[in-house]
Coordinates of C-alpha atoms and ligand atoms in Angstrom, one line a residue:
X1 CA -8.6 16.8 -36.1
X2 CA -11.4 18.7 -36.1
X3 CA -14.5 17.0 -35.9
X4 CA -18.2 18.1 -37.3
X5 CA -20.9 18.0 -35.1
X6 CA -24.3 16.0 -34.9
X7 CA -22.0 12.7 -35.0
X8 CA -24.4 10.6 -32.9
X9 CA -25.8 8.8 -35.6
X10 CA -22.5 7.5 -37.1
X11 CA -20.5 7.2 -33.8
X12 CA -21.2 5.0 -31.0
X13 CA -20.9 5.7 -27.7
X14 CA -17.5 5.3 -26.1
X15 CA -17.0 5.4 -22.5
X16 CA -13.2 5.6 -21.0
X17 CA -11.8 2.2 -20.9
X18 CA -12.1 0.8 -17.9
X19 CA -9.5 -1.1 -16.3
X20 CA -9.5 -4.7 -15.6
X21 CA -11.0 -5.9 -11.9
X22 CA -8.7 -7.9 -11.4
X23 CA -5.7 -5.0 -12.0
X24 CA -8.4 -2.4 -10.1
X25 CA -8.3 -5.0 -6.9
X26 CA -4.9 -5.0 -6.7
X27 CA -4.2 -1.3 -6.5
X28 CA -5.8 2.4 -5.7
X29 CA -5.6 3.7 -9.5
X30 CA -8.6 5.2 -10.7
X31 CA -11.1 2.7 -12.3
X32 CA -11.1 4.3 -15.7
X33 CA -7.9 5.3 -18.2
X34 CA -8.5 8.9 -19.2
X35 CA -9.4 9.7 -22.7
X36 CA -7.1 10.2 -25.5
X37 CA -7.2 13.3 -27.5
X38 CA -8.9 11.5 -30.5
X39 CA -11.5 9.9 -28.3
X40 CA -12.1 12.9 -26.7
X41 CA -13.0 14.9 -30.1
X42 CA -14.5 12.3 -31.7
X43 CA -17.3 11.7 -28.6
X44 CA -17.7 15.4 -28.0
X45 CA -18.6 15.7 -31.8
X46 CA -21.9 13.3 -31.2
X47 CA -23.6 16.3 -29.3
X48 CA -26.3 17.6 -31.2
X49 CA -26.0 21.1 -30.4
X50 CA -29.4 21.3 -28.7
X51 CA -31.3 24.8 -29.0
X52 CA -32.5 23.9 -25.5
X53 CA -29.7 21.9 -23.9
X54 CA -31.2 19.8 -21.3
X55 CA -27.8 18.6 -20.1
X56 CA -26.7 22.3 -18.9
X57 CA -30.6 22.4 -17.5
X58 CA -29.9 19.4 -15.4
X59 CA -26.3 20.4 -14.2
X60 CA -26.4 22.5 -11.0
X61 CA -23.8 24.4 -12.4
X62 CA -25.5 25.0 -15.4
X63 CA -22.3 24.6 -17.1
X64 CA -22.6 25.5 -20.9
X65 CA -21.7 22.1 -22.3
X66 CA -22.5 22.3 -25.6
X67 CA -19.9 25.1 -26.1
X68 CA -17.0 23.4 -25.0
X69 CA -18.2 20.2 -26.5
X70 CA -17.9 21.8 -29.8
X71 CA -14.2 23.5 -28.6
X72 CA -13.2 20.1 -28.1
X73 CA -14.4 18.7 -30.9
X74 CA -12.6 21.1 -32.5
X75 CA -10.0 21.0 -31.4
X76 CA -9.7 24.3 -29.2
X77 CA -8.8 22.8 -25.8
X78 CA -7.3 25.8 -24.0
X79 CA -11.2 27.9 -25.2
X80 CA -12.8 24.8 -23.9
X81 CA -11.1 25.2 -20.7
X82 CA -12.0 28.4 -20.1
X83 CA -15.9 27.8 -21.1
X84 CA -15.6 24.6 -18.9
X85 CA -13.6 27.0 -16.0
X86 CA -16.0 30.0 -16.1
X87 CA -18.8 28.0 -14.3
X88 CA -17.2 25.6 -12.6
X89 CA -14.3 25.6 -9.9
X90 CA -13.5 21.9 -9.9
X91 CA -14.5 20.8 -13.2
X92 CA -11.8 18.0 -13.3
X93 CA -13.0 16.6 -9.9
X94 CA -17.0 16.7 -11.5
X95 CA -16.2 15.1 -14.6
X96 CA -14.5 11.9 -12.6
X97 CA -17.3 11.7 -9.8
X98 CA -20.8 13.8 -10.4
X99 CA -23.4 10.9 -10.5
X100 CA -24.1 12.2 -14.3
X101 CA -25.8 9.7 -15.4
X102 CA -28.8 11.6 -12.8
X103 CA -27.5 14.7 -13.9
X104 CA -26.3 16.2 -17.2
X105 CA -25.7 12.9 -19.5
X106 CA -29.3 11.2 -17.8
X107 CA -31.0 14.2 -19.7
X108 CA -29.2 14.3 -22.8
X109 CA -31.6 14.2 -25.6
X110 CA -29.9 11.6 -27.7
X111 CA -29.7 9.2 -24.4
X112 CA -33.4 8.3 -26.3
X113 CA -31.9 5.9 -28.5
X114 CA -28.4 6.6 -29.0
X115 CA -27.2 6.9 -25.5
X116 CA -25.9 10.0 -24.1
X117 CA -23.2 12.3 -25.2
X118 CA -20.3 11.2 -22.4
X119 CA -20.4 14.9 -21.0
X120 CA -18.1 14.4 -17.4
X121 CA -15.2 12.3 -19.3
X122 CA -15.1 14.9 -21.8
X123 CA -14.9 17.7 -19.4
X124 CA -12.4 15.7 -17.1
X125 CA -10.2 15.0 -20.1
X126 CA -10.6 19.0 -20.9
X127 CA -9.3 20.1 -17.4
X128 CA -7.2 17.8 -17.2
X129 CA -5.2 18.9 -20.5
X130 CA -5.1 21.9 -18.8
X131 CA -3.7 21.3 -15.7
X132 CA -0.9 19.0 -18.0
X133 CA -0.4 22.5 -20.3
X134 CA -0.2 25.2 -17.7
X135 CA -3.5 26.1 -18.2
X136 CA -4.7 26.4 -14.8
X137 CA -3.5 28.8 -13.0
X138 CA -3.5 30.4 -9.2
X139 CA -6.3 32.2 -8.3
X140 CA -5.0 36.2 -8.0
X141 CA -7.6 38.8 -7.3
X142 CA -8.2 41.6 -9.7
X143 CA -8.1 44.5 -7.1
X144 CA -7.9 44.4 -3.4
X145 CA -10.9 45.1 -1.7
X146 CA -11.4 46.5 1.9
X147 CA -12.8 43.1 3.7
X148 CA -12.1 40.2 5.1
X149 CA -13.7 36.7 5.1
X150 CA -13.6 33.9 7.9
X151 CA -14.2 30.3 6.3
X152 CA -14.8 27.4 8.2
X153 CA -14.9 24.5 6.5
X154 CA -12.7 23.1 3.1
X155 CA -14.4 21.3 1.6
X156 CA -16.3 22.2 -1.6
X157 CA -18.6 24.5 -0.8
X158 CA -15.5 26.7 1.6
X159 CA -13.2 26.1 -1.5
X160 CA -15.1 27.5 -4.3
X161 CA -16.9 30.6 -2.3
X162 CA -12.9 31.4 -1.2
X163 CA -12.0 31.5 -4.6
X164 CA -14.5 33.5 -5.7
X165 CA -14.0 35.5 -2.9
X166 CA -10.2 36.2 -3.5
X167 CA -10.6 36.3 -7.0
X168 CA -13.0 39.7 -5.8
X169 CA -10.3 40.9 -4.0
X170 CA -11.5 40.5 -0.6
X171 CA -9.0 39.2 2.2
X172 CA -9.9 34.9 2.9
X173 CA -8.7 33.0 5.5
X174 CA -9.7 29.5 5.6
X175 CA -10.1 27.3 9.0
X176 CA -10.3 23.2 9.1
X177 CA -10.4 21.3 12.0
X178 CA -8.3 19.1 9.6
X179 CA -4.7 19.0 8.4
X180 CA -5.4 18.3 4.6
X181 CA -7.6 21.1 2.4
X182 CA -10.4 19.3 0.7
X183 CA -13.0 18.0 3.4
X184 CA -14.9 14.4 1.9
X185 CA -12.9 15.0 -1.2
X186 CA -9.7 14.3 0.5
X187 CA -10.6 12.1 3.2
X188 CA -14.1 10.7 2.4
X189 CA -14.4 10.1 -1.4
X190 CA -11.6 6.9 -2.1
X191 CA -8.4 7.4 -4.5
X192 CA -9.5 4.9 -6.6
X193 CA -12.8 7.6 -8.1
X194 CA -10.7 10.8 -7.1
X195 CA -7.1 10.6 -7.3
X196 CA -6.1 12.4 -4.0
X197 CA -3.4 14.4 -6.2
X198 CA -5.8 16.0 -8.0
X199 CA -7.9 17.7 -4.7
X200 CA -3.9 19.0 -3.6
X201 CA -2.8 20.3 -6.1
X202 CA -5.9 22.3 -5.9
X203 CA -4.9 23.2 -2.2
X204 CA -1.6 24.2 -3.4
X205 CA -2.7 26.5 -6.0
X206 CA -4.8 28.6 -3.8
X207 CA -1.9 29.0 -1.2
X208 CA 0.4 30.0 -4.1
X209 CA -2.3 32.6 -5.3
X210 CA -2.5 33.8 -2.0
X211 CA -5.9 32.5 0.3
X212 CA -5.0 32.0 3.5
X213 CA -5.2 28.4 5.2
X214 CA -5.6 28.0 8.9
X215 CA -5.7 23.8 9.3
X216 CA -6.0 21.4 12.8
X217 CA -8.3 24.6 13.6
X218 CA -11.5 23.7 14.8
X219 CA -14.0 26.1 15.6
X220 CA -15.9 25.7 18.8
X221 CA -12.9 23.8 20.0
X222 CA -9.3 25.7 19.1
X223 CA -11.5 29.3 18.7
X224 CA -15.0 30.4 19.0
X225 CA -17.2 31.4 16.4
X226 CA -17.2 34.8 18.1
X227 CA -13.9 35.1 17.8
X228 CA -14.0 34.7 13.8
X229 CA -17.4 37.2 14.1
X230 CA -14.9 40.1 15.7
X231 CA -11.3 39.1 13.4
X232 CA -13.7 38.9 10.2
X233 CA -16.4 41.2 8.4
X234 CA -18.4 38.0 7.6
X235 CA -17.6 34.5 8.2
X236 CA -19.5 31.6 6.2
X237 CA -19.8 28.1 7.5
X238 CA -18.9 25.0 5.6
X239 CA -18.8 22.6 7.8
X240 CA -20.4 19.3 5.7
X241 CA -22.6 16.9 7.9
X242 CA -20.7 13.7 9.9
X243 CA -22.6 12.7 12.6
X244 CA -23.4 9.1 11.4
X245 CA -26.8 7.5 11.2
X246 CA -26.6 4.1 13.4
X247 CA -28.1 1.2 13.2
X248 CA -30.0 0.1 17.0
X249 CA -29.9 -3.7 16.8
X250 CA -28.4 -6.0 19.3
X251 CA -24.3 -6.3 19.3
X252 CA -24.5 -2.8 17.5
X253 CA -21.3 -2.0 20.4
X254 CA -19.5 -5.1 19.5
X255 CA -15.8 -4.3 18.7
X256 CA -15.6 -4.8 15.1
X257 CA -18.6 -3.1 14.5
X258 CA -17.3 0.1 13.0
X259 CA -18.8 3.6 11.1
X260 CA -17.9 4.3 7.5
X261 CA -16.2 7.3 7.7
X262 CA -13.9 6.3 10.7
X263 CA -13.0 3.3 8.2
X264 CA -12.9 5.6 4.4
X265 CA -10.5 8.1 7.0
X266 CA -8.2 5.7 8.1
X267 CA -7.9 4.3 4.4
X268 CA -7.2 7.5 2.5
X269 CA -4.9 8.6 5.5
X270 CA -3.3 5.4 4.7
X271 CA -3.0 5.8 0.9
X272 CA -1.2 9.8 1.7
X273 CA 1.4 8.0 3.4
X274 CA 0.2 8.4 7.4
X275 CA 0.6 7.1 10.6
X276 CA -2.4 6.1 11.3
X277 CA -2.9 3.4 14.4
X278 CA -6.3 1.9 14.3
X279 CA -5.7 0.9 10.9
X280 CA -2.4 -0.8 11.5
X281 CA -3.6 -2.3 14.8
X282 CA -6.3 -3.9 12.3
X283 CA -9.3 -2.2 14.0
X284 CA -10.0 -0.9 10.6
X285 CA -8.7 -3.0 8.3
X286 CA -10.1 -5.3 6.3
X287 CA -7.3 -7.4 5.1
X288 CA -8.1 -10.8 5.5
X289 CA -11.3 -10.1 7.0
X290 CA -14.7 -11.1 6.2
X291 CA -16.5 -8.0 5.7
X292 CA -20.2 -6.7 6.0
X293 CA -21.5 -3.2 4.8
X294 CA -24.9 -2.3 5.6
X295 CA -26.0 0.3 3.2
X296 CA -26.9 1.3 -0.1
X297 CA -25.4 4.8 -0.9
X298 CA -22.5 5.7 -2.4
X299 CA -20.6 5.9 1.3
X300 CA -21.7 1.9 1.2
X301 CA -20.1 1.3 -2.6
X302 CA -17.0 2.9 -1.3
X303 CA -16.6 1.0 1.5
X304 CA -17.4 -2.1 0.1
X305 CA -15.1 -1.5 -2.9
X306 CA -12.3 -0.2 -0.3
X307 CA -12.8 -3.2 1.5
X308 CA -11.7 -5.4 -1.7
X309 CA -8.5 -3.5 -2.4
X310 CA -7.4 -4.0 1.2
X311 CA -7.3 -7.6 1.0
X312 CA -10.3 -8.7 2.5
X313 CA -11.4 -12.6 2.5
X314 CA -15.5 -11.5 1.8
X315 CA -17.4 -8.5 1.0
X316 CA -20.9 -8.5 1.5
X317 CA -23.1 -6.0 0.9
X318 CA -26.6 -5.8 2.8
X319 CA -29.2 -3.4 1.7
X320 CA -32.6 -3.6 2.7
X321 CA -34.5 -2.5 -0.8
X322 CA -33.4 -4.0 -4.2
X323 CA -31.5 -2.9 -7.0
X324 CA -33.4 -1.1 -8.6
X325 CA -34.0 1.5 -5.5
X326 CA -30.6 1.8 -4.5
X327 CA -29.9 5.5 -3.8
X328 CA -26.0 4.9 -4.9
X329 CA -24.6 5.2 -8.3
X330 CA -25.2 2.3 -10.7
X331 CA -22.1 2.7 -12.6
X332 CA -20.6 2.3 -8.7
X333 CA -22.9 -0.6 -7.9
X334 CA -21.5 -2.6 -11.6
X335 CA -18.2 -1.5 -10.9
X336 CA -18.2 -3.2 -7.1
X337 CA -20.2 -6.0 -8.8
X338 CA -17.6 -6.8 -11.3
X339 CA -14.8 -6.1 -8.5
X340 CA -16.1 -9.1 -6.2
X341 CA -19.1 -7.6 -4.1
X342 CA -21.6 -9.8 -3.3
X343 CA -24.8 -8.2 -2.4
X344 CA -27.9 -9.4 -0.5
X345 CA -30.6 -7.4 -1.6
X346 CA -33.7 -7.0 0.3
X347 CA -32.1 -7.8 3.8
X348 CA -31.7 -5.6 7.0
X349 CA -29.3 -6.2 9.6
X350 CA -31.1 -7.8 13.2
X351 CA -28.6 -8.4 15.5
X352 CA -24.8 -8.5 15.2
X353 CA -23.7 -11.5 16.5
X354 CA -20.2 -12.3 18.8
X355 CA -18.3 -12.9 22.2
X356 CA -16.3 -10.3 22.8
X357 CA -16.1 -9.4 19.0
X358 CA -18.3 -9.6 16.2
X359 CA -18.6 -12.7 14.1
X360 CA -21.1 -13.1 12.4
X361 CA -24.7 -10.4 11.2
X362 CA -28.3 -12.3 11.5
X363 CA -30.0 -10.5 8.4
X364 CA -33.9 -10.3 7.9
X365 CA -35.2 -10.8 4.4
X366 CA -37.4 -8.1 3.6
X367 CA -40.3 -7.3 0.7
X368 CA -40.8 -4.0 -0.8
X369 CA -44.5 -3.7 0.1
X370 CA -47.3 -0.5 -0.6
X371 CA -45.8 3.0 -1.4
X372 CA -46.3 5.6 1.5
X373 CA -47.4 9.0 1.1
X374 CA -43.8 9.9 -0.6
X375 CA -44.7 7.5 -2.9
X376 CA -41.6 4.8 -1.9
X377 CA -42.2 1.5 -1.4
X378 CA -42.7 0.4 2.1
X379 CA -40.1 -2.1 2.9
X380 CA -41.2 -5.2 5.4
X381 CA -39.7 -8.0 6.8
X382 CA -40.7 -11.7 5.5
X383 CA -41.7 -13.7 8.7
X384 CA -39.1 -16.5 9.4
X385 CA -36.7 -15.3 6.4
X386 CA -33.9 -14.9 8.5
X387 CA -30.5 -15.5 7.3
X388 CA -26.7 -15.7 8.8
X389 CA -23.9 -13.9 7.3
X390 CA -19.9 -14.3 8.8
X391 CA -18.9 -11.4 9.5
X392 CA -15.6 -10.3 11.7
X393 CA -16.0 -6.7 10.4
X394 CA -19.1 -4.4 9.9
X395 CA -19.2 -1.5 8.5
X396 CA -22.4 0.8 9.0
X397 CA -22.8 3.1 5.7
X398 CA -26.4 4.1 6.5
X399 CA -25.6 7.9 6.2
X400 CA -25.0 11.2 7.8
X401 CA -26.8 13.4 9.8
X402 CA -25.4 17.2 10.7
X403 CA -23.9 17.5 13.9
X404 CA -25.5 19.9 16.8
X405 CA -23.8 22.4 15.9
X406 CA -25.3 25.6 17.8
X407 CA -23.8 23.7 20.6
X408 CA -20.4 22.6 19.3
X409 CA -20.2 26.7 18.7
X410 CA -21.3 27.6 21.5
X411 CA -24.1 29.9 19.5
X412 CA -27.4 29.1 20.9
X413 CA -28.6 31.5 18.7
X414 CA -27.8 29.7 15.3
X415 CA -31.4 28.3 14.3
X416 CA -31.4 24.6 12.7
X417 CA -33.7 22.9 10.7
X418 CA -35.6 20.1 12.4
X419 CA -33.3 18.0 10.6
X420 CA -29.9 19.6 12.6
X421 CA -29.4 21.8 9.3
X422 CA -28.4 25.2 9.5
X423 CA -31.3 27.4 8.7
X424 CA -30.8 30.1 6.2
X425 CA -32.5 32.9 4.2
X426 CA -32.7 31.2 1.0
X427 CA -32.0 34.6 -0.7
X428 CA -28.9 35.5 1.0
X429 CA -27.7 32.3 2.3
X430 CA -27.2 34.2 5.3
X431 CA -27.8 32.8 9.1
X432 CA -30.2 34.3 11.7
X433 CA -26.6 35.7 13.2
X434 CA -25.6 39.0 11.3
X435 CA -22.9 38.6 8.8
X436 CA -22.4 34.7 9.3
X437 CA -23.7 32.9 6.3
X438 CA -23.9 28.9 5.5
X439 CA -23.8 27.2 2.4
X440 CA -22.7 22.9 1.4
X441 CA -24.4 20.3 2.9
X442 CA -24.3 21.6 6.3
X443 CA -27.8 23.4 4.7
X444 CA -28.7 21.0 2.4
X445 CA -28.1 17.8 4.6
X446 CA -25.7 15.2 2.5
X447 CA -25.2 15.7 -0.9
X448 CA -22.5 16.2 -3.8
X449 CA -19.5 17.8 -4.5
X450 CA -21.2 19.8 -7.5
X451 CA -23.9 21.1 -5.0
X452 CA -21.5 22.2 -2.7
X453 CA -19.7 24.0 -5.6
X454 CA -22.9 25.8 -7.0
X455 CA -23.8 26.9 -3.2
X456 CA -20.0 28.2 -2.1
X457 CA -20.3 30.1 -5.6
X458 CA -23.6 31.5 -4.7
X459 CA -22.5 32.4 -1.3
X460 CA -19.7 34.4 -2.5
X461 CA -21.7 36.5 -4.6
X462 CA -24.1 37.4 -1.4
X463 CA -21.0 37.7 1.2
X464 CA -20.1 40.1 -1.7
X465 CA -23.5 42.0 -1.7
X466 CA -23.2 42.2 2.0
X467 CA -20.1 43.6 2.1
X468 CA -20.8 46.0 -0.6
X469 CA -24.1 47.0 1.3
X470 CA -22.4 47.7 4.8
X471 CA -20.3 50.2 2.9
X472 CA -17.8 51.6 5.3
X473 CA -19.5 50.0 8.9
X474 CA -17.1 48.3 11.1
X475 CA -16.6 44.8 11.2
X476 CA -19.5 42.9 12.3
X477 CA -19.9 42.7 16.1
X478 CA -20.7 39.3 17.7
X479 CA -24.5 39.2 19.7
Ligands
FAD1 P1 -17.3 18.7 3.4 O1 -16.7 18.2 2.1 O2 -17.8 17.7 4.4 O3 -16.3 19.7 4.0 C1 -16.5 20.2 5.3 C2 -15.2 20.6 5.9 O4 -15.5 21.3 7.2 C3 -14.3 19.4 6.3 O5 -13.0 19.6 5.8 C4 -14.3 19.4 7.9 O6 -13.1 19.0 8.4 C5 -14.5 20.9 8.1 N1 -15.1 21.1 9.5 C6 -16.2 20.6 10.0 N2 -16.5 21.1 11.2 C7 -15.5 22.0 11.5 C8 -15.1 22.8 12.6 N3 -15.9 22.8 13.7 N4 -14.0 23.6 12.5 C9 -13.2 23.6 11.4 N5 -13.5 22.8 10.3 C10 -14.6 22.0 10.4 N6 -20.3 13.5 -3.9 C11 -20.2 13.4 -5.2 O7 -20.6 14.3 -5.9 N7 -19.7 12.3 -5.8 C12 -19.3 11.2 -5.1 O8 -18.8 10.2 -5.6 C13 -19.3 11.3 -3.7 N8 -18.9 10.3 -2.9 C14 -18.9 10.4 -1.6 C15 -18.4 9.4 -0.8 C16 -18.4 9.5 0.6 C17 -17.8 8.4 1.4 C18 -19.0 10.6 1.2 C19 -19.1 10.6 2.7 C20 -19.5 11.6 0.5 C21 -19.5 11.5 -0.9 N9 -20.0 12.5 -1.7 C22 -19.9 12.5 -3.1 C23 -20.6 13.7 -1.1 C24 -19.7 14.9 -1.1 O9 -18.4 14.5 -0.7 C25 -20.3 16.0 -0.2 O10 -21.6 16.3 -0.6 C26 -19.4 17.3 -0.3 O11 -18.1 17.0 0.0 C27 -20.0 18.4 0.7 O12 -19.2 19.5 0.6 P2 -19.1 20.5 1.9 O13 -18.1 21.5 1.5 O14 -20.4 21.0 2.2 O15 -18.6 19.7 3.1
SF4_2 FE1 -22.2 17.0 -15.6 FE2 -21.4 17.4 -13.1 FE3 -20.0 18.4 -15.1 FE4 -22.4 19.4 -14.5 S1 -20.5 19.5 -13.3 S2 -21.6 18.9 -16.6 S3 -23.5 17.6 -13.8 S4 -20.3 16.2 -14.7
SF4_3 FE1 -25.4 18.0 -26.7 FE2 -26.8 16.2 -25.3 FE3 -26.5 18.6 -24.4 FE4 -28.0 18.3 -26.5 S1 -28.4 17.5 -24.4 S2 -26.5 19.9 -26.2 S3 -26.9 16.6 -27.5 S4 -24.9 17.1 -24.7

């Protein structure tokens, strides 16, 4: 089967087939059907082999795509694997749900004309071959090291640096306030872009090759930073941001009025088979509802689209700029469009309406007006273009801020951003406290999975350097 390259000009493009909305409604599936192994070769063969590959440019994990695109193409999967595997620590979980169409394929050099190689489906259809042969295996570290790491935090960003870090040798416990490994990618991102399977088997896999979990552990709460500072010769926090944006209009209290994440939370806990009250109570639950998200991110599309498979009798979608300055996914905004969304573009929530409950959201239609010194589009209100939507839930998606969390540890001295991120030395990810370092979007503020992969990779190599520095010192002492 193997396949010459440079096929762009004689093969079209061919995305995975996606299934039919009305199927994808009616359960938690993934949207698209993965690709056969033909498929597969035949669209990794349309790369061009680039002397300069802008798609690895544009990956943060500078993943050398070209190299397994021509494995695959010809037919090597198990090499392609291990190119695709050497950079990347989730590569199965960034080929279903990077935004790549801003990322590796939006810079592929035959997008001019011939649309883009399809990079993530091809690298998703690679790992997964490889979890299916018994490719992937346990992470086991090559030779013990003197040194042990505290995590907190795993998602990501936690996940990858402890790999890496094991993999070195050195000792890694993991702590999360939760009872599932995986952070957003477990209980944030839905089943329907990430199969939940495919995060715990990941889980499971690092506890078999020996990484240490610590779960329903919450630092600040169950045991003090300190305490990790004394047990551990460097601790790294992970921690992702949750404290959500909200939206100050009247009725903004009204029950019924609920935040994303409480709602994507009780849904996936739903979907792994637990008991979870406020959903089956119907506080959040959509089924038979008519539901409002206010939002245009990717948090908003998931809600929305969550909101469809739960039954509900609406799903409308406010966002107060248009289309075409969404900041979510556009494959995710054509793939809620085609599921039943209805969006109202250009209109910002004024007052949630209700006795004793919401009922109903009075929207404000807006214009996008003169660009401000970023260079974005001011966005006004039209006088008098008011609007009423029924509404008996709302769901606000506007976003996530980091919580405070010198105070939630207790560690006044833990410098933030003026944004509430953790401020680090941007050479060794490392904290103003000795020995505790930060990396994910608890420094970057909200962002992706393959960011948080690239950082906990990066922070591994400098908890390494540390480590290697301090020689024989004892473990770090808290201040
Ligand atoms: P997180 O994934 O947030 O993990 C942090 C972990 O720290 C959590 O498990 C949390 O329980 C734990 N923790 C926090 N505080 C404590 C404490 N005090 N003690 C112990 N444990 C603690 N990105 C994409 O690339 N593609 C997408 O399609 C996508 N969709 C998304 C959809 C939603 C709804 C959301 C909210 C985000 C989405 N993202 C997506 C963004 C992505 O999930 C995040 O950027 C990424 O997970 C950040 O990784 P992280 O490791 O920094 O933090
Ligand atoms: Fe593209 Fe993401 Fe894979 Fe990089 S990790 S090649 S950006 S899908
Ligand atoms: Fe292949 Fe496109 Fe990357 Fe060039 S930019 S190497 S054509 S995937």
């Amino acid at each position: 089967m193997a396949e010459k390259m440079l096929q762009f000009v004689r093969l079209q493009q061919r995305q995975p087939d996606k299934r039919d909305a009305s199927a994808r409604r009616a359960d938690w599936d993934e949207v698209y059907r993965p690709y056969v192994a033909e498929a597969a070769a035949q669209q990794a063969s349309r790369c061009s082999q680039c002397g300069v590959p802008f798609c690895q440019v544009h990956c943060p994990l500078n993943n050398n795509i070209p190299d397994w695109l021509k494995l695959t193409a010809e037919g090597r999967l198990e090499e392609a694997y291990e190119v695709a595997a050497a950079t990347n620590t989730f590569p199965e979980i960034c080929g279903r749900i990077c935004p790549q169409d801003r990322l590796c394929e939006g810079n592929c050099v035959i997008e001019k004309g011939f649309e883009s190689v399809t990079i993530g489906a091809v690298e998703q259809y690679i790992t997964d071959t490889a979890w299916e042969k018994g490719w992937v295996k346990p992470p086991r570290p090559v030779r013990p090291r003197d040194g042990s790491i505290g995590i907190i935090g795993a998602g990501p960003a936690g996940m990858a640096a402890a790999e890496r870090l094991h993999v070195m040798g050195y000792r890694v416990t993991i702590y999360d306030r939760h009872d599932r490994a995986g952070g957003l990618m477990i209980y944030g991102i839905p089943n329907f872009k990430l199969e939940k399977e495919v995060v715990l088997r990941r889980h499971e896999q690092y506890v078999e090759g020996g990484i240490r979990f610590e779960l329903n552990t919450a630092i600040g709460r169950d045991v003090t930073l300190g305490e990790l500072r004394r047990k551990h010769d460097a601790v790294l926090v992970a921690t992702g941001v949750y404290k959500a944006r909200d939206i100050d209009v009247p009725g903004a209290a009204l029950p019924g009025v609920v935040a994303a994440l409480d709602f994507l939370i009780a849904s996936n806990r739903k979907g792994l088979g637990d008991s979870v009250p406020d959903f089956d109570s119907g506080a959040l639950n959509a089924e038979g509802r008519h539901v409002v998200v206010v939002g245009g991110g990717d948090t908003a599309m998931d809600c929305v689209r969550t909101a469809v498979r739960q039954g509900a009798a609406s799903v409308t979608c406010l966002y107060r700029r248009d289309r075409a300055n969404m900041p979510g996914s556009m494959r995710e905004v054509k793939n809620a469009e085609e599921e039943g969304v209805r969006f109202e573009w250009l209109a910002a929530p004024e007052a949630f309406l209700g006795k004793g409950a919401v009922a109903a959201v009075r929207a404000q239609r807006m214009h996008l007006g003169l660009a401000d010194a970023t260079g974005r589009q001011q966005v006004e209100p039209i006088a008098g273009a008011e609007f009423e939507v029924k509404a008996d839930l709302v769901i606000k998606a506007l976003g996530f801020d980091p919580e405070d969390l010198p105070a939630a540890f207790n560690e006044p001295a833990l410098p933030v951003t003026r944004w509430g991120t953790l401020k680090v030395d941007h050479r060794t990810m490392m904290t103003a406290l000795p020995g505790v370092f930060a990396a994910g979007d608890i420094v970057r503020g909200a962002s992706l999975v393959v960011w948080g992969i690239r950082d906990g990779r990066d922070v591994a190599e400098q908890i390494h350097h540390y480590i290697e520095a301090r020689g024989a010192a004892p473990a770090i002492a808290a201040e």
